[in-house]
Short mmCIF file of C-alpha atoms in Angstrom, two decimals:
data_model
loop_
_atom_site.label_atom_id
_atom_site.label_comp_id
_atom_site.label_asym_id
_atom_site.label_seq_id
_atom_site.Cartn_x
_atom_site.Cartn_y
_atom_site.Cartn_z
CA UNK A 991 -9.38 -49.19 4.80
CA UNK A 992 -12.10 -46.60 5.52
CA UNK A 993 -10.90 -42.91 3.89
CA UNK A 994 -13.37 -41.66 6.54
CA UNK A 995 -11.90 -39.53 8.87
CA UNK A 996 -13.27 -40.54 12.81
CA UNK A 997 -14.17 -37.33 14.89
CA UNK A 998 -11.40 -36.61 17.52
CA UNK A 999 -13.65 -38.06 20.63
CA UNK A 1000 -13.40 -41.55 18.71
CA UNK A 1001 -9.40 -41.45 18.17
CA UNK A 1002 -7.70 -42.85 21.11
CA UNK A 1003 -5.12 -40.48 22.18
CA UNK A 1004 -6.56 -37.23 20.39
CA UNK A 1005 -8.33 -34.28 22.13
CA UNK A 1006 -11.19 -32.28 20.85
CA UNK A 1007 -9.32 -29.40 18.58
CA UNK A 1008 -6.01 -31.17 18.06
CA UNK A 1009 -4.60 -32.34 14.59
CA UNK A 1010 -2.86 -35.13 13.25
CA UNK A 1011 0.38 -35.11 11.53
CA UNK A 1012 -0.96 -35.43 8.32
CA UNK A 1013 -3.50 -32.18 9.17
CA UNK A 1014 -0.60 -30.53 10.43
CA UNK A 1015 1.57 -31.25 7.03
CA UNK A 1016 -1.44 -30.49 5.04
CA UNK A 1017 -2.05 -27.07 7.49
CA UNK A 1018 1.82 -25.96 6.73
CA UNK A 1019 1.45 -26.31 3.27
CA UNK A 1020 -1.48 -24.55 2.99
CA UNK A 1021 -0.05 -22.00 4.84
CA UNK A 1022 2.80 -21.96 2.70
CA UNK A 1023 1.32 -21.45 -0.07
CA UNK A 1024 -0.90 -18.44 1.03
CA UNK A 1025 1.91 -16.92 1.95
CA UNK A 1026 3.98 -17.55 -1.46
CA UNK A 1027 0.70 -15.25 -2.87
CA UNK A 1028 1.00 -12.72 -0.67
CA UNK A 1029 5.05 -12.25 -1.20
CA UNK A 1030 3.63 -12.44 -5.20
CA UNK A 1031 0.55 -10.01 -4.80
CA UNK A 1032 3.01 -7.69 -3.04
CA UNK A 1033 5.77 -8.24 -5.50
CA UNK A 1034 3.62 -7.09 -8.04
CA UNK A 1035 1.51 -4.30 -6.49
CA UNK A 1036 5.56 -2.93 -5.76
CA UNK A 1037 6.31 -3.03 -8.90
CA UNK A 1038 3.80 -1.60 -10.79
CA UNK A 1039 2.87 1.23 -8.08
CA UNK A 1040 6.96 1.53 -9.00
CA UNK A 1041 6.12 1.96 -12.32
CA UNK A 1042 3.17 4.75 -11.94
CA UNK A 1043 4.94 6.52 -9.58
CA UNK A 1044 8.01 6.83 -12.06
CA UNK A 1045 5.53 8.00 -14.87
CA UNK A 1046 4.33 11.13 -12.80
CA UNK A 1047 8.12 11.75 -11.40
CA UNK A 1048 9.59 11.83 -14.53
CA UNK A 1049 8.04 15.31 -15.03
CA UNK A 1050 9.90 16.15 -11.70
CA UNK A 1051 13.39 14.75 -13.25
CA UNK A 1052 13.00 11.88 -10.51
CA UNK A 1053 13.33 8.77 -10.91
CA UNK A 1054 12.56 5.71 -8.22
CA UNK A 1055 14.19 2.36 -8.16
CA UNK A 1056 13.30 0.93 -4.91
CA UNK A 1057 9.84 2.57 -3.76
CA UNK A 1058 9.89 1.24 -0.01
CA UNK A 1059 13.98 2.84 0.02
CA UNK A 1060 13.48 5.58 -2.48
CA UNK A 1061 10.28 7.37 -0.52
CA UNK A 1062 11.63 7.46 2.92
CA UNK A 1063 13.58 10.61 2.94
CA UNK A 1064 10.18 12.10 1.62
CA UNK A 1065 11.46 14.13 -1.35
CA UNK A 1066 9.95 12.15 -3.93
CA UNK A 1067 6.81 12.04 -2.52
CA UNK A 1068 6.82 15.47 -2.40
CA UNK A 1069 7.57 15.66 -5.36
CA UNK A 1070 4.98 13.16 -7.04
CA UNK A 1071 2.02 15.44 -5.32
CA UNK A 1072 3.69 18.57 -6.85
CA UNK A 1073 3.74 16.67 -9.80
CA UNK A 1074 0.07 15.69 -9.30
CA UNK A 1075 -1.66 18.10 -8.06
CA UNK A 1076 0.75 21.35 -9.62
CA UNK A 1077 1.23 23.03 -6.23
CA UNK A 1078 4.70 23.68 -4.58
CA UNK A 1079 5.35 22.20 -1.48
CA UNK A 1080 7.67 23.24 1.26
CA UNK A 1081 10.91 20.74 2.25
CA UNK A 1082 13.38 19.87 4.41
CA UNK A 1083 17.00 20.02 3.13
CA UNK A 1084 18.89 18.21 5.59
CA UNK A 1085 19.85 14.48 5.86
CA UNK A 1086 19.19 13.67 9.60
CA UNK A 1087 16.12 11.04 10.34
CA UNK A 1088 14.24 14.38 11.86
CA UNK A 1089 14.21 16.30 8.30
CA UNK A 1090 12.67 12.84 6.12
CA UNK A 1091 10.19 12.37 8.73
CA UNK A 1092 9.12 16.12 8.67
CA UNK A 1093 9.34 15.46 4.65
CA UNK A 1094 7.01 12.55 4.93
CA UNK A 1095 4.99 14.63 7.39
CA UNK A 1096 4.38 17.91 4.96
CA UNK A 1097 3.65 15.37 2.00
CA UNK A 1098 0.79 13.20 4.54
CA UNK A 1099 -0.30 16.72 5.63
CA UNK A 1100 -0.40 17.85 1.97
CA UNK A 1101 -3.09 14.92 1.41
CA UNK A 1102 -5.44 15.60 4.80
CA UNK A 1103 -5.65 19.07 3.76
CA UNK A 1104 -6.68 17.39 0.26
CA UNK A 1105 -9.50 15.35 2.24
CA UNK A 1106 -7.55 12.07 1.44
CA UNK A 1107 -8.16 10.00 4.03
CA UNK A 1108 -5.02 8.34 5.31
CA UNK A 1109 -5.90 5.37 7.89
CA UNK A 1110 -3.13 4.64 10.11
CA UNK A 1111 -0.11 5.88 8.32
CA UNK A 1112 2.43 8.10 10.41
CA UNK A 1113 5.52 9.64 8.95
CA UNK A 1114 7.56 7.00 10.51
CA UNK A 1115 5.99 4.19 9.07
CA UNK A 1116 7.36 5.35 5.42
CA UNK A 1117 10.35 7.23 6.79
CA UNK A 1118 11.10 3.34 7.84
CA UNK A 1119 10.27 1.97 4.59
CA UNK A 1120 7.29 -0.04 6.25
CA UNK A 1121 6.44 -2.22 2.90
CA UNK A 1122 3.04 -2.73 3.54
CA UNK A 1123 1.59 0.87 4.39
CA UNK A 1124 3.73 2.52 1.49
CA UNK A 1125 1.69 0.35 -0.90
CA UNK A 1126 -1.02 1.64 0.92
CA UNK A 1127 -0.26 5.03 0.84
CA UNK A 1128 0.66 4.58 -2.75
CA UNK A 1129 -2.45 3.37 -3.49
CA UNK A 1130 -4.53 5.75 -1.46
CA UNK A 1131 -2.56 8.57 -3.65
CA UNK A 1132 -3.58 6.68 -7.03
CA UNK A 1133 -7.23 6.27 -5.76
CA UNK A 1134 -7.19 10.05 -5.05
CA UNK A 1135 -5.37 11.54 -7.78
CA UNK A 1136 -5.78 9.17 -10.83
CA UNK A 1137 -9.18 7.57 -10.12
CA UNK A 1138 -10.31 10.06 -8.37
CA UNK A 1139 -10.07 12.92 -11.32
CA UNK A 1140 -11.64 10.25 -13.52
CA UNK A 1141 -14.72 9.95 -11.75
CA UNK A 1142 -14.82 13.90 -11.46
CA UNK A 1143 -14.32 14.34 -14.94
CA UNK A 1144 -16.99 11.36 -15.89
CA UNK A 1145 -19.05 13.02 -13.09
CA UNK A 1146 -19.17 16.71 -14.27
CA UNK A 1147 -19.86 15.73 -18.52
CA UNK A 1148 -22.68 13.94 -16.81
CA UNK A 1149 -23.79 16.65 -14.51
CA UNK A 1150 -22.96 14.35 -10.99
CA UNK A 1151 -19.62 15.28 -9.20
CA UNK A 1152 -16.85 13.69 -7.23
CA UNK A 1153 -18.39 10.13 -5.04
CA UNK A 1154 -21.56 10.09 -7.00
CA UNK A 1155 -19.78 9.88 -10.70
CA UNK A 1156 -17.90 7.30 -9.12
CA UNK A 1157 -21.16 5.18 -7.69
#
């Protein structure tokens, strides 16, 4: 038995595009397993963003267990860019949905003003614990205030600043 696989147009039965079974079974797993390394990648990148964030907030006496849950009312990110940056930030006090997404919304307008360039992340998005862009803002944040200052610093001892000490 040939392991040669015969183009569709010479399988009775089976149009141009279409898979077998087997291609099918092969296709699901495949798929499978991407996805089992994306649920890891993110797994991870939540738990050590977690883990940064926590360094910076314990300055703030703030502490964050779940960082999709424990960002939505906006306080603690407010707090991390105090924390980073050593300005004081105005904030809601109330509990309603309207005060955590004008939370979020003073901490995302904090960062504009700071030329950090947010791409499609509204207030909502982390006010609803959206996994995926509060990594993202997370690691825009890191990028801005960790690596950022690095490059800077690296920059300015060798007389380049800010993009160029980073190129």
């Amino acid at each position: 038995m040939s392991r040669h696989r015969l183009p569709s147009s010479e399988v009775p039965g089976l149009q141009v595009g279409q898979r077998t079974g087997s291609e099918d079974n092969l296709y699901l797993a495949v798929l499978r397993a991407s996805e089992g390394k994306k649920d890891e990648r993110d797994r991870v990148q939540k738990k050590t963003f977690t883990k940064w964030v926590n360094k910076h907030l314990i300055k703030a006496q703030r502490h964050v267990n779940d960082l999709y849950e424990d960002l939505r009312d906006g306080h603690n990110l407010i707090s991390l860019l105090e924390v980073l940056s050593g300005d004081t930030l105005p904030r809601e006090k109330g509990r309603m949905r309207f005060h955590k997404l004008q939370n979020v919304q003073i901490a995302l307008d904090y960062l504009k003003h700071r030329q950090v360039k947010l791409v499609n992340i509204r207030n909502d998005d982390i006010a609803d614990g959206n996994p995926k862009l509060t990594l993202g803002l997370i690691w825009t944040i890191i990028l801005h205030f960790q690596v950022g200052v690095g490059a800077m610093y690296c920059g300015q001892r060798r007389g380049r600043r800010g993009k160029d000490a980073a190129l």
